[in-house]
Each structure stands twice: as C-alpha cells, then as structure tokens.
C-alpha cells in the first residue's frame, strides 16, 4: 500500500493539461556536427592495380586501393533547410581476373584493419565472407570459367572517419 501524497507533492508531480505548454518540453533541434566526407579527395589518391592472373603473384592491397562507399543522411529541423551529410559505410574493389578455364582454383585472402568490418568476396560463382578486424578466407572452387572479375566489399557501421589502415593479401591460384 502506498502512502497518500500531500497536496503540495501532488501539484509538483502533476502533468500539465493539454491546454498549456507542450509536454514534455520541446528539445531544440540541432544538426549533426560530424565532419562532412569529401568524396573527391579519395579519387585523386586511389591506386590503380593490374589485373589478377590465376597462378600469378600475391597481391598486397591497402586502403588506398579501395573505393570508399558513402551513405547520405538528410537531417531536418523545423524552420531550417535540410542538411545532407555523407558518412562512410565501407570500401569496395573490383579487379579483372584472367586464366579461369574451368579448372579448380584456390582463393587465399588474409588481412587486418583497426575497425570491425564484414568482408564479402565474389568472383563468378565463387563467394565467401568473413568478419572482424582480421580476415582469413582460404577456399577452393570450380567456377566453370565464370571468375572474370573479383569483387571485394567491406561493410562497417556508419562513421565520419575511415579506418587508419587496411592491409589485405590476395592470391588466386590453381592446382598444379
């Protein structure tokens, strides 16, 4: 059983009637102050890679080899113009692959970064994934000649800053 409140306590805890000021009080609308992502700066620094040859060398990839993925978010406040802010949500890379004649091929991918991400890799009918801050994929596949372009895509939570580093080693080989 609860104790009855005094008249003074009841008036302090009372919810105002609808005729009065809005309840709860309206919070001021403030735009997000995260720094805006400048897209052009990444296209000037992106390094171009040679095509991948099955049975060729090991490729050492770093974040400069990947294209950042952006998401645009629109913030709105009453009596203000909408503000559009771009955020990073991942990286992607697409490279041509030569010499898939239908033989069994091996995909070896290993790397690390300073942020939790998911990695999805596909090449023709082959696909694999891994997640975390360290990546390791070692699988074989019969792609029946469909592996002509390898696509690697990293996804991470929306952020105004990119990871400090991303190092990845890639080898596509065949059984001898």
CSV table of N, CA and C in Angstrom, one decimal:
chain,number,residue,atom,x,y,z
A,1,UNK,N,0.8,-1.2,0.0
A,1,UNK,CA,0.0,0.0,0.0
A,1,UNK,C,0.9,1.2,0.0
A,2,UNK,N,0.6,2.2,-0.8
A,2,UNK,CA,1.4,3.4,-0.9
A,2,UNK,C,0.8,4.5,-0.1
A,3,UNK,N,1.7,5.4,0.4
A,3,UNK,CA,1.2,6.4,1.3
A,3,UNK,C,0.6,7.6,0.4
A,4,UNK,N,-0.4,8.2,0.9
A,4,UNK,CA,-1.0,9.3,0.1
A,4,UNK,C,0.0,10.5,0.0
A,5,UNK,N,0.0,11.2,-1.1
A,5,UNK,CA,0.9,12.3,-1.3
A,5,UNK,C,0.2,13.5,-0.8
A,6,UNK,N,0.9,14.5,-0.2
A,6,UNK,CA,0.4,15.7,0.2
A,6,UNK,C,-0.1,16.5,-1.0
A,7,UNK,N,-0.9,17.5,-0.8
A,7,UNK,CA,-1.5,18.3,-1.9
A,7,UNK,C,-0.3,19.0,-2.6
A,8,UNK,N,0.7,19.5,-1.8
A,8,UNK,CA,1.8,20.2,-2.4
A,8,UNK,C,2.6,19.2,-3.3
A,9,UNK,N,2.9,17.9,-2.9
A,9,UNK,CA,3.6,17.0,-3.7
A,9,UNK,C,2.8,16.6,-4.9
A,10,UNK,N,1.5,16.5,-4.8
A,10,UNK,CA,0.6,16.2,-6.0
A,10,UNK,C,0.7,17.3,-7.0
A,11,UNK,N,0.8,18.5,-6.6
A,11,UNK,CA,0.8,19.6,-7.6
A,11,UNK,C,2.2,19.7,-8.3
A,12,UNK,N,3.3,19.3,-7.6
A,12,UNK,CA,4.6,19.3,-8.3
A,12,UNK,C,4.7,18.2,-9.3
A,13,UNK,N,4.1,17.0,-9.0
A,13,UNK,CA,4.2,15.8,-9.9
A,13,UNK,C,3.1,15.8,-11.0
A,14,UNK,N,2.3,16.8,-11.0
A,14,UNK,CA,1.2,16.8,-11.9
A,14,UNK,C,1.6,17.0,-13.3
A,15,UNK,N,1.0,16.3,-14.3
A,15,UNK,CA,1.3,16.6,-15.7
A,15,UNK,C,0.4,17.7,-16.1
A,16,UNK,N,0.9,18.7,-16.9
A,16,UNK,CA,0.1,19.8,-17.3
A,16,UNK,C,-1.0,19.4,-18.2
A,17,UNK,N,-2.1,20.0,-18.1
A,17,UNK,CA,-3.2,19.7,-19.0
A,17,UNK,C,-2.9,20.1,-20.5
A,18,UNK,N,-3.6,19.5,-21.5
A,18,UNK,CA,-3.3,19.8,-22.9
A,18,UNK,C,-3.4,21.3,-23.3
A,19,UNK,N,-4.1,22.0,-22.5
A,19,UNK,CA,-4.3,23.4,-22.9
A,19,UNK,C,-3.0,24.3,-22.7
A,20,UNK,N,-2.1,23.8,-21.9
A,20,UNK,CA,-0.9,24.5,-21.5
A,20,UNK,C,0.2,24.2,-22.5
A,21,UNK,N,1.4,24.6,-22.1
A,21,UNK,CA,2.7,24.4,-22.9
A,21,UNK,C,2.8,23.0,-23.2
A,22,UNK,N,3.5,22.7,-24.3
A,22,UNK,CA,3.7,21.3,-24.7
A,22,UNK,C,4.4,20.5,-23.6
A,23,UNK,N,4.0,19.2,-23.5
A,23,UNK,CA,4.6,18.4,-22.5
A,23,UNK,C,5.0,17.1,-23.2
A,24,UNK,N,6.2,16.5,-23.1
A,24,UNK,CA,7.3,17.1,-22.4
A,24,UNK,C,7.8,18.3,-23.2
A,25,UNK,N,8.6,19.2,-22.7
A,25,UNK,CA,9.1,20.4,-23.4
A,25,UNK,C,9.8,20.0,-24.7
A,26,UNK,N,9.7,20.8,-25.7
A,26,UNK,CA,10.3,20.5,-27.0
A,26,UNK,C,11.8,20.8,-26.9
A,27,UNK,N,12.6,19.8,-27.3
A,27,UNK,CA,14.0,20.0,-27.3
A,27,UNK,C,14.4,20.8,-28.5
A,28,UNK,N,15.5,21.6,-28.4
A,28,UNK,CA,15.9,22.3,-29.6
A,28,UNK,C,16.5,21.4,-30.6
A,29,UNK,N,16.2,21.7,-31.9
A,29,UNK,CA,16.7,20.8,-33.0
A,29,UNK,C,18.1,21.3,-33.3
A,30,UNK,N,19.1,20.4,-33.3
A,30,UNK,CA,20.5,20.7,-33.6
A,30,UNK,C,21.0,19.7,-34.7
A,31,UNK,N,21.6,20.3,-35.7
A,31,UNK,CA,22.2,19.4,-36.8
A,31,UNK,C,23.4,18.7,-36.2
A,32,UNK,N,23.6,17.5,-36.9
A,32,UNK,CA,24.8,16.7,-36.5
A,32,UNK,C,26.0,17.5,-36.9
A,33,UNK,N,27.0,17.5,-36.1
A,33,UNK,CA,28.2,18.3,-36.3
A,33,UNK,C,29.4,17.5,-36.8
A,34,UNK,N,29.1,16.2,-37.2
A,34,UNK,CA,30.2,15.4,-37.8
A,34,UNK,C,30.8,16.0,-39.0
A,35,UNK,N,32.1,15.8,-39.2
A,35,UNK,CA,32.7,16.4,-40.4
A,35,UNK,C,32.1,15.8,-41.7
A,36,UNK,N,32.0,16.6,-42.7
A,36,UNK,CA,31.5,16.0,-44.0
A,36,UNK,C,32.6,15.3,-44.7
A,37,UNK,N,32.2,14.2,-45.3
A,37,UNK,CA,33.1,13.4,-46.1
A,37,UNK,C,33.3,14.1,-47.5
A,38,UNK,N,34.6,14.3,-47.9
A,38,UNK,CA,34.9,14.9,-49.1
A,38,UNK,C,35.2,13.8,-50.1
A,39,UNK,N,34.3,13.5,-51.1
A,39,UNK,CA,34.5,12.4,-52.0
A,39,UNK,C,35.7,12.6,-52.9
A,40,UNK,N,35.9,13.7,-53.5
A,40,UNK,CA,36.9,13.9,-54.5
A,40,UNK,C,38.3,13.6,-54.0
A,41,UNK,N,38.6,13.8,-52.7
A,41,UNK,CA,40.0,13.5,-52.3
A,41,UNK,C,40.4,12.1,-52.4
A,42,UNK,N,39.4,11.1,-52.4
A,42,UNK,CA,39.8,9.7,-52.5
A,42,UNK,C,40.0,9.3,-53.9
A,43,UNK,N,39.4,9.9,-54.9
A,43,UNK,CA,39.6,9.5,-56.3
A,43,UNK,C,41.0,10.0,-56.8
A,44,UNK,N,41.5,11.0,-56.1
A,44,UNK,CA,42.9,11.5,-56.5
A,44,UNK,C,44.0,10.6,-55.9
A,45,UNK,N,43.7,9.9,-54.8
A,45,UNK,CA,44.8,9.1,-54.2
A,45,UNK,C,44.6,7.6,-54.4
A,46,UNK,N,43.5,7.2,-55.1
A,46,UNK,CA,43.3,5.8,-55.3
A,46,UNK,C,44.3,5.2,-56.2
A,47,UNK,N,45.0,4.1,-55.9
A,47,UNK,CA,46.0,3.5,-56.7
A,47,UNK,C,45.3,2.5,-57.6
A,48,UNK,N,45.7,2.4,-58.9
A,48,UNK,CA,45.2,1.5,-59.9
A,48,UNK,C,46.0,0.3,-59.9
A,49,UNK,N,45.4,-0.9,-59.9
A,49,UNK,CA,46.1,-2.2,-59.8
A,49,UNK,C,46.0,-2.9,-61.2
A,50,UNK,N,47.0,-3.7,-61.4
A,50,UNK,CA,47.0,-4.6,-62.6
A,50,UNK,C,45.9,-5.7,-62.4
A,51,UNK,N,45.5,-6.3,-63.5
A,51,UNK,CA,44.6,-7.4,-63.4
A,51,UNK,C,45.2,-8.6,-62.6
A,52,UNK,N,44.4,-9.5,-62.1
A,52,UNK,CA,44.9,-10.6,-61.4
A,52,UNK,C,44.9,-11.8,-62.3
A,53,UNK,N,46.1,-12.5,-62.3
A,53,UNK,CA,46.2,-13.7,-63.1
A,53,UNK,C,46.2,-14.9,-62.2
A,54,UNK,N,45.3,-15.8,-62.5
A,54,UNK,CA,45.3,-17.1,-61.7
A,54,UNK,C,46.6,-17.8,-61.9
A,55,UNK,N,47.2,-18.1,-60.7
A,55,UNK,CA,48.5,-18.7,-60.7
A,55,UNK,C,49.6,-17.7,-60.7
A,56,UNK,N,49.2,-16.5,-60.6
A,56,UNK,CA,50.2,-15.4,-60.6
A,56,UNK,C,50.7,-15.1,-59.2
A,57,UNK,N,51.1,-13.8,-59.0
A,57,UNK,CA,51.7,-13.4,-57.8
A,57,UNK,C,50.7,-13.1,-56.7
A,58,UNK,N,51.2,-12.9,-55.5
A,58,UNK,CA,50.4,-12.5,-54.4
A,58,UNK,C,50.2,-11.0,-54.5
A,59,UNK,N,49.0,-10.5,-54.3
A,59,UNK,CA,48.7,-9.1,-54.4
A,59,UNK,C,48.6,-8.5,-53.0
A,60,UNK,N,49.3,-7.5,-52.7
A,60,UNK,CA,49.3,-6.8,-51.4
A,60,UNK,C,48.4,-5.6,-51.6
A,61,UNK,N,47.2,-5.5,-50.9
A,61,UNK,CA,46.3,-4.4,-51.1
A,61,UNK,C,46.3,-3.6,-49.8
A,62,UNK,N,46.1,-2.3,-50.0
A,62,UNK,CA,45.9,-1.4,-48.8
A,62,UNK,C,44.7,-0.5,-49.1
A,63,UNK,N,44.4,0.3,-48.1
A,63,UNK,CA,43.1,1.0,-48.2
A,63,UNK,C,43.1,2.0,-49.4
A,64,UNK,N,44.2,2.4,-49.8
A,64,UNK,CA,44.3,3.3,-51.0
A,64,UNK,C,43.9,2.6,-52.3
A,65,UNK,N,43.9,1.3,-52.3
A,65,UNK,CA,43.4,0.5,-53.5
A,65,UNK,C,41.9,0.4,-53.6
A,66,UNK,N,41.2,0.7,-52.5
A,66,UNK,CA,39.8,0.5,-52.4
A,66,UNK,C,39.1,1.9,-52.6
A,67,UNK,N,37.8,1.8,-53.1
A,67,UNK,CA,37.0,3.0,-53.2
A,67,UNK,C,36.1,3.0,-52.0
A,68,UNK,N,36.0,4.2,-51.3
A,68,UNK,CA,35.1,4.3,-50.2
A,68,UNK,C,33.7,4.2,-50.6
A,69,UNK,N,32.8,3.7,-49.8
A,69,UNK,CA,31.4,3.7,-50.0
A,69,UNK,C,30.8,4.7,-49.1
A,70,UNK,N,29.9,5.5,-49.6
A,70,UNK,CA,29.2,6.6,-48.8
A,70,UNK,C,27.7,6.3,-48.7
A,71,UNK,N,27.2,6.9,-47.6
A,71,UNK,CA,25.7,6.9,-47.4
A,71,UNK,C,25.4,8.4,-47.1
A,72,UNK,N,24.4,8.9,-47.7
A,72,UNK,CA,24.0,10.3,-47.5
A,72,UNK,C,22.8,10.3,-46.5
A,73,UNK,N,22.9,11.1,-45.5
A,73,UNK,CA,21.8,11.2,-44.5
A,73,UNK,C,21.3,12.6,-44.5
A,74,UNK,N,20.0,12.8,-44.6
A,74,UNK,CA,19.4,14.1,-44.5
A,74,UNK,C,18.9,14.4,-43.1
A,75,UNK,N,19.4,15.5,-42.5
A,75,UNK,CA,18.9,15.9,-41.2
A,75,UNK,C,17.9,17.1,-41.4
A,76,UNK,N,16.8,17.1,-40.7
A,76,UNK,CA,15.9,18.2,-40.9
A,76,UNK,C,15.5,18.7,-39.5
A,77,UNK,N,15.3,20.0,-39.4
A,77,UNK,CA,14.9,20.7,-38.2
A,77,UNK,C,13.8,21.6,-38.7
A,78,UNK,N,12.8,21.8,-37.8
A,78,UNK,CA,11.7,22.8,-38.2
A,78,UNK,C,12.3,24.2,-38.4
A,79,UNK,N,11.8,24.9,-39.4
A,79,UNK,CA,12.2,26.2,-39.8
A,79,UNK,C,13.6,26.3,-40.2
A,80,UNK,N,14.2,25.2,-40.7
A,80,UNK,CA,15.6,25.2,-41.2
A,80,UNK,C,15.6,24.4,-42.5
A,81,UNK,N,16.6,24.7,-43.4
A,81,UNK,CA,16.8,23.9,-44.6
A,81,UNK,C,17.3,22.6,-44.2
A,82,UNK,N,17.0,21.5,-44.9
A,82,UNK,CA,17.6,20.2,-44.7
A,82,UNK,C,19.1,20.2,-44.9
A,83,UNK,N,19.8,19.5,-44.1
A,83,UNK,CA,21.2,19.3,-44.2
A,83,UNK,C,21.6,17.9,-44.6
A,84,UNK,N,22.3,17.8,-45.7
A,84,UNK,CA,22.7,16.4,-46.1
A,84,UNK,C,24.2,16.2,-45.7
A,85,UNK,N,24.4,15.1,-45.0
A,85,UNK,CA,25.8,14.7,-44.6
A,85,UNK,C,26.1,13.3,-45.1
A,86,UNK,N,27.3,13.2,-45.7
A,86,UNK,CA,27.8,11.9,-46.2
A,86,UNK,C,28.6,11.2,-45.1
A,87,UNK,N,28.4,9.9,-44.9
A,87,UNK,CA,29.1,9.1,-44.0
A,87,UNK,C,29.7,7.9,-44.7
A,88,UNK,N,30.9,7.4,-44.2
A,88,UNK,CA,31.5,6.2,-44.8
A,88,UNK,C,30.7,5.0,-44.3
A,89,UNK,N,30.5,4.0,-45.1
A,89,UNK,CA,29.9,2.8,-44.7
A,89,UNK,C,30.7,1.5,-45.2
A,90,UNK,N,31.8,1.7,-45.9
A,90,UNK,CA,32.5,0.6,-46.4
A,90,UNK,C,33.6,1.0,-47.5
A,91,UNK,N,34.1,-0.1,-48.0
A,91,UNK,CA,35.1,0.0,-49.1
A,91,UNK,C,34.7,-1.0,-50.2
A,92,UNK,N,35.1,-0.8,-51.4
A,92,UNK,CA,34.9,-1.8,-52.4
A,92,UNK,C,36.0,-1.8,-53.4
A,93,UNK,N,36.3,-2.9,-54.1
A,93,UNK,CA,37.3,-3.0,-55.1
A,93,UNK,C,36.8,-4.1,-56.1
A,94,UNK,N,37.0,-3.8,-57.3
A,94,UNK,CA,36.7,-4.7,-58.4
A,94,UNK,C,37.8,-4.8,-59.4
A,95,UNK,N,38.4,-6.0,-59.6
A,95,UNK,CA,39.5,-6.2,-60.5
A,95,UNK,C,39.2,-7.3,-61.5
A,96,UNK,N,39.7,-7.2,-62.7
A,96,UNK,CA,39.6,-8.3,-63.7
A,96,UNK,C,40.5,-9.4,-63.3
A,97,UNK,N,40.0,-10.6,-63.6
A,97,UNK,CA,40.7,-11.9,-63.3
A,97,UNK,C,40.9,-12.6,-64.7
A,98,UNK,N,42.1,-13.1,-64.9
A,98,UNK,CA,42.4,-13.8,-66.2
A,98,UNK,C,42.8,-15.2,-65.9
A,99,UNK,N,42.6,-16.1,-66.8
A,99,UNK,CA,43.0,-17.5,-66.9
A,99,UNK,C,42.1,-18.5,-66.1
A,100,UNK,N,40.8,-18.2,-66.0
A,100,UNK,CA,39.9,-19.2,-65.4
A,100,UNK,C,39.3,-20.0,-66.6
A,101,UNK,N,39.8,-21.2,-66.8
A,101,UNK,CA,39.4,-22.1,-67.9
A,101,UNK,C,38.5,-23.2,-67.4
A,102,UNK,N,38.0,-23.1,-66.2
A,102,UNK,CA,37.2,-24.1,-65.6
A,102,UNK,C,37.9,-25.0,-64.7
A,103,UNK,N,39.2,-24.8,-64.5
A,103,UNK,CA,40.0,-25.6,-63.5
A,103,UNK,C,39.6,-25.3,-62.1
A,104,UNK,N,40.0,-26.1,-61.2
A,104,UNK,CA,39.8,-25.9,-59.7
A,104,UNK,C,40.7,-24.7,-59.4
A,105,UNK,N,40.2,-23.7,-58.8
A,105,UNK,CA,41.0,-22.5,-58.3
A,105,UNK,C,40.9,-22.3,-56.8
A,106,UNK,N,42.0,-21.8,-56.3
A,106,UNK,CA,42.1,-21.5,-54.8
A,106,UNK,C,42.1,-20.0,-54.6
A,107,UNK,N,41.3,-19.6,-53.6
A,107,UNK,CA,41.2,-18.2,-53.2
A,107,UNK,C,41.8,-18.1,-51.8
A,108,UNK,N,42.9,-17.4,-51.7
A,108,UNK,CA,43.5,-17.2,-50.4
A,108,UNK,C,43.6,-15.7,-50.1
A,109,UNK,N,42.8,-15.3,-49.1
A,109,UNK,CA,42.7,-13.9,-48.7
A,109,UNK,C,43.0,-13.7,-47.2
A,110,UNK,N,43.9,-12.9,-46.8
A,110,UNK,CA,44.2,-12.7,-45.4
A,110,UNK,C,44.5,-11.2,-45.2
A,111,UNK,N,44.1,-10.6,-44.1
A,111,UNK,CA,44.4,-9.2,-43.8
A,111,UNK,C,43.9,-8.8,-42.4
A,112,UNK,N,44.1,-7.5,-42.2
A,112,UNK,CA,43.7,-6.9,-40.9
A,112,UNK,C,43.4,-5.4,-41.1
A,113,UNK,N,42.7,-4.9,-40.1
A,113,UNK,CA,42.3,-3.5,-40.0
A,113,UNK,C,42.2,-3.1,-38.6
A,114,UNK,N,41.9,-1.8,-38.4
A,114,UNK,CA,41.7,-1.3,-37.0
A,114,UNK,C,40.3,-1.1,-36.6
A,115,UNK,N,39.3,-1.7,-37.4
A,115,UNK,CA,37.9,-1.5,-37.2
A,115,UNK,C,37.2,-2.8,-37.5
A,116,UNK,N,36.1,-3.0,-36.8
A,116,UNK,CA,35.3,-4.2,-37.0
A,116,UNK,C,34.5,-4.0,-38.4
A,117,UNK,N,34.7,-5.0,-39.3
A,117,UNK,CA,34.0,-4.9,-40.6
A,117,UNK,C,33.6,-6.3,-41.0
A,118,UNK,N,32.8,-6.3,-42.0
A,118,UNK,CA,32.5,-7.6,-42.7
A,118,UNK,C,33.1,-7.5,-44.1
A,119,UNK,N,33.6,-8.6,-44.5
A,119,UNK,CA,34.2,-8.7,-45.9
A,119,UNK,C,33.5,-9.7,-46.7
A,120,UNK,N,33.0,-9.3,-47.9
A,120,UNK,CA,32.4,-10.2,-48.8
A,120,UNK,C,33.2,-10.2,-50.1
A,121,UNK,N,33.5,-11.4,-50.6
A,121,UNK,CA,34.3,-11.6,-51.8
A,121,UNK,C,33.6,-12.5,-52.7
A,122,UNK,N,33.6,-12.1,-54.0
A,122,UNK,CA,32.9,-12.9,-55.0
A,122,UNK,C,33.7,-12.8,-56.3
A,123,UNK,N,33.7,-13.9,-57.0
A,123,UNK,CA,34.3,-14.0,-58.4
A,123,UNK,C,33.5,-15.0,-59.2
A,124,UNK,N,32.7,-14.6,-60.1
A,124,UNK,CA,31.8,-15.5,-60.8
A,124,UNK,C,30.9,-16.3,-59.8
A,125,UNK,N,30.9,-17.6,-59.9
A,125,UNK,CA,30.1,-18.4,-59.0
A,125,UNK,C,30.7,-18.6,-57.6
A,126,UNK,N,31.9,-18.1,-57.3
A,126,UNK,CA,32.5,-18.2,-56.0
A,126,UNK,C,32.1,-17.1,-55.2
A,127,UNK,N,31.8,-17.3,-53.9
A,127,UNK,CA,31.6,-16.2,-52.9
A,127,UNK,C,32.0,-16.7,-51.5
A,128,UNK,N,32.5,-15.8,-50.7
A,128,UNK,CA,32.9,-16.2,-49.3
A,128,UNK,C,32.9,-14.9,-48.5
A,129,UNK,N,32.9,-15.0,-47.2
A,129,UNK,CA,32.8,-13.8,-46.3
A,129,UNK,C,33.5,-14.1,-45.0
A,130,UNK,N,33.9,-13.1,-44.3
A,130,UNK,CA,34.5,-13.1,-43.0
A,130,UNK,C,34.2,-11.8,-42.3
A,131,UNK,N,34.3,-11.7,-41.0
A,131,UNK,CA,34.0,-10.5,-40.3
A,131,UNK,C,35.0,-10.4,-39.1
A,132,UNK,N,35.2,-9.1,-38.7
A,132,UNK,CA,36.0,-8.8,-37.5
A,132,UNK,C,37.0,-7.8,-37.9
A,133,UNK,N,38.2,-7.8,-37.2
A,133,UNK,CA,39.3,-6.9,-37.6
A,133,UNK,C,40.4,-7.6,-38.2
A,134,UNK,N,40.3,-9.0,-38.3
A,134,UNK,CA,41.3,-9.8,-39.0
A,134,UNK,C,40.5,-10.7,-39.9
A,135,UNK,N,41.0,-10.9,-41.2
A,135,UNK,CA,40.2,-11.7,-42.2
A,135,UNK,C,41.1,-12.8,-42.7
A,136,UNK,N,40.4,-13.9,-42.9
A,136,UNK,CA,41.1,-15.1,-43.4
A,136,UNK,C,40.1,-15.9,-44.2
A,137,UNK,N,40.3,-16.0,-45.5
A,137,UNK,CA,39.5,-16.9,-46.4
A,137,UNK,C,40.4,-17.7,-47.2
A,138,UNK,N,40.3,-19.0,-47.1
A,138,UNK,CA,41.0,-20.0,-47.9
A,138,UNK,C,40.1,-21.0,-48.4
A,139,UNK,N,39.7,-20.9,-49.6
A,139,UNK,CA,38.7,-21.8,-50.2
A,139,UNK,C,39.0,-22.1,-51.6
A,140,UNK,N,38.6,-23.3,-52.1
A,140,UNK,CA,38.7,-23.7,-53.5
A,140,UNK,C,37.3,-23.7,-54.1
A,141,UNK,N,37.3,-23.6,-55.4
A,141,UNK,CA,36.0,-23.6,-56.1
A,141,UNK,C,36.2,-24.0,-57.6
A,142,UNK,N,35.2,-24.6,-58.2
A,142,UNK,CA,35.1,-24.8,-59.6
A,142,UNK,C,34.2,-23.8,-60.1
A,143,UNK,N,34.6,-22.7,-60.8
A,143,UNK,CA,33.8,-21.6,-61.2
A,143,UNK,C,33.4,-21.8,-62.7
A,144,UNK,N,33.8,-22.9,-63.3
A,144,UNK,CA,33.4,-23.1,-64.7
A,144,UNK,C,33.7,-22.0,-65.7
A,145,UNK,N,34.8,-21.3,-65.4
A,145,UNK,CA,35.2,-20.2,-66.3
A,145,UNK,C,34.5,-18.9,-66.0
A,146,UNK,N,33.7,-18.8,-64.9
A,146,UNK,CA,32.9,-17.6,-64.6
A,146,UNK,C,33.7,-16.5,-63.8
A,147,UNK,N,34.8,-16.9,-63.3
A,147,UNK,CA,35.6,-15.9,-62.5
A,147,UNK,C,36.4,-15.0,-63.4
A,148,UNK,N,35.8,-13.9,-63.8
A,148,UNK,CA,36.4,-12.9,-64.7
A,148,UNK,C,36.6,-11.6,-64.0
A,149,UNK,N,35.9,-11.4,-62.9
A,149,UNK,CA,36.1,-10.2,-62.1
A,149,UNK,C,35.9,-10.5,-60.6
A,150,UNK,N,36.9,-10.2,-59.8
A,150,UNK,CA,36.8,-10.4,-58.4
A,150,UNK,C,36.3,-9.1,-57.7
A,151,UNK,N,35.3,-9.2,-56.9
A,151,UNK,CA,34.7,-8.1,-56.2
A,151,UNK,C,34.9,-8.3,-54.7
A,152,UNK,N,35.6,-7.3,-54.0
A,152,UNK,CA,35.7,-7.4,-52.6
A,152,UNK,C,35.0,-6.2,-52.0
A,153,UNK,N,34.2,-6.4,-51.0
A,153,UNK,CA,33.4,-5.3,-50.4
A,153,UNK,C,33.5,-5.4,-48.9
A,154,UNK,N,33.9,-4.4,-48.2
A,154,UNK,CA,33.9,-4.2,-46.8
A,154,UNK,C,32.8,-3.4,-46.4
A,155,UNK,N,32.1,-3.8,-45.3
A,155,UNK,CA,31.0,-3.0,-44.8
A,155,UNK,C,31.3,-2.8,-43.3
A,156,UNK,N,31.0,-1.5,-42.8
A,156,UNK,CA,31.1,-1.2,-41.4
A,156,UNK,C,30.1,-0.2,-41.0
A,157,UNK,N,29.9,0.0,-39.7
A,157,UNK,CA,28.9,0.9,-39.2
A,157,UNK,C,29.2,2.3,-39.8
A,158,UNK,N,28.2,3.1,-40.0
A,158,UNK,CA,28.3,4.4,-40.5
A,158,UNK,C,29.2,5.3,-39.6
A,159,UNK,N,30.1,6.0,-40.2
A,159,UNK,CA,31.1,6.8,-39.4
A,159,UNK,C,31.6,7.9,-40.3
A,160,UNK,N,32.0,9.1,-39.6
A,160,UNK,CA,32.6,10.2,-40.4
A,160,UNK,C,34.0,10.0,-40.7
A,161,UNK,N,34.7,8.9,-40.2
A,161,UNK,CA,36.1,8.7,-40.4
A,161,UNK,C,36.4,7.3,-41.0
A,162,UNK,N,37.4,7.2,-41.8
A,162,UNK,CA,37.8,5.9,-42.3
A,162,UNK,C,38.8,5.2,-41.3
A,163,UNK,N,38.9,3.9,-41.5
A,163,UNK,CA,39.9,3.2,-40.7
A,163,UNK,C,41.3,3.8,-41.0
A,164,UNK,N,42.2,3.7,-40.0
A,164,UNK,CA,43.5,4.2,-40.2
A,164,UNK,C,44.3,3.3,-41.2
A,165,UNK,N,44.1,2.0,-41.1
A,165,UNK,CA,44.8,1.1,-42.1
A,165,UNK,C,43.9,0.0,-42.5
A,166,UNK,N,44.2,-0.6,-43.6
A,166,UNK,CA,43.5,-1.8,-44.1
A,166,UNK,C,44.6,-2.5,-45.0
A,167,UNK,N,45.0,-3.7,-44.5
A,167,UNK,CA,46.0,-4.4,-45.3
A,167,UNK,C,45.4,-5.8,-45.6
A,168,UNK,N,45.6,-6.2,-46.9
A,168,UNK,CA,45.0,-7.4,-47.4
A,168,UNK,C,45.9,-8.1,-48.4
A,169,UNK,N,46.1,-9.4,-48.2
A,169,UNK,CA,46.9,-10.1,-49.2
A,169,UNK,C,45.9,-11.0,-50.0
A,170,UNK,N,46.1,-11.1,-51.3
A,170,UNK,CA,45.2,-11.9,-52.1
A,170,UNK,C,46.0,-12.7,-53.1
A,171,UNK,N,45.7,-14.0,-53.2
A,171,UNK,CA,46.3,-14.9,-54.2
A,171,UNK,C,45.1,-15.8,-54.7
A,172,UNK,N,45.1,-15.9,-56.0
A,172,UNK,CA,44.2,-16.8,-56.7
A,172,UNK,C,45.1,-17.8,-57.5
A,173,UNK,N,45.1,-19.0,-57.1
A,173,UNK,CA,46.0,-20.0,-57.8
A,173,UNK,C,45.2,-21.2,-58.3
A,174,UNK,N,45.9,-22.1,-58.9
A,174,UNK,CA,45.3,-23.3,-59.5
A,174,UNK,C,46.2,-24.5,-59.0
A,175,UNK,N,45.5,-25.7,-59.0
A,175,UNK,CA,46.2,-26.9,-58.7
A,175,UNK,C,47.2,-27.3,-59.8
A,176,UNK,N,48.4,-27.6,-59.4
A,176,UNK,CA,49.4,-27.9,-60.5
A,176,UNK,C,49.5,-29.4,-60.7
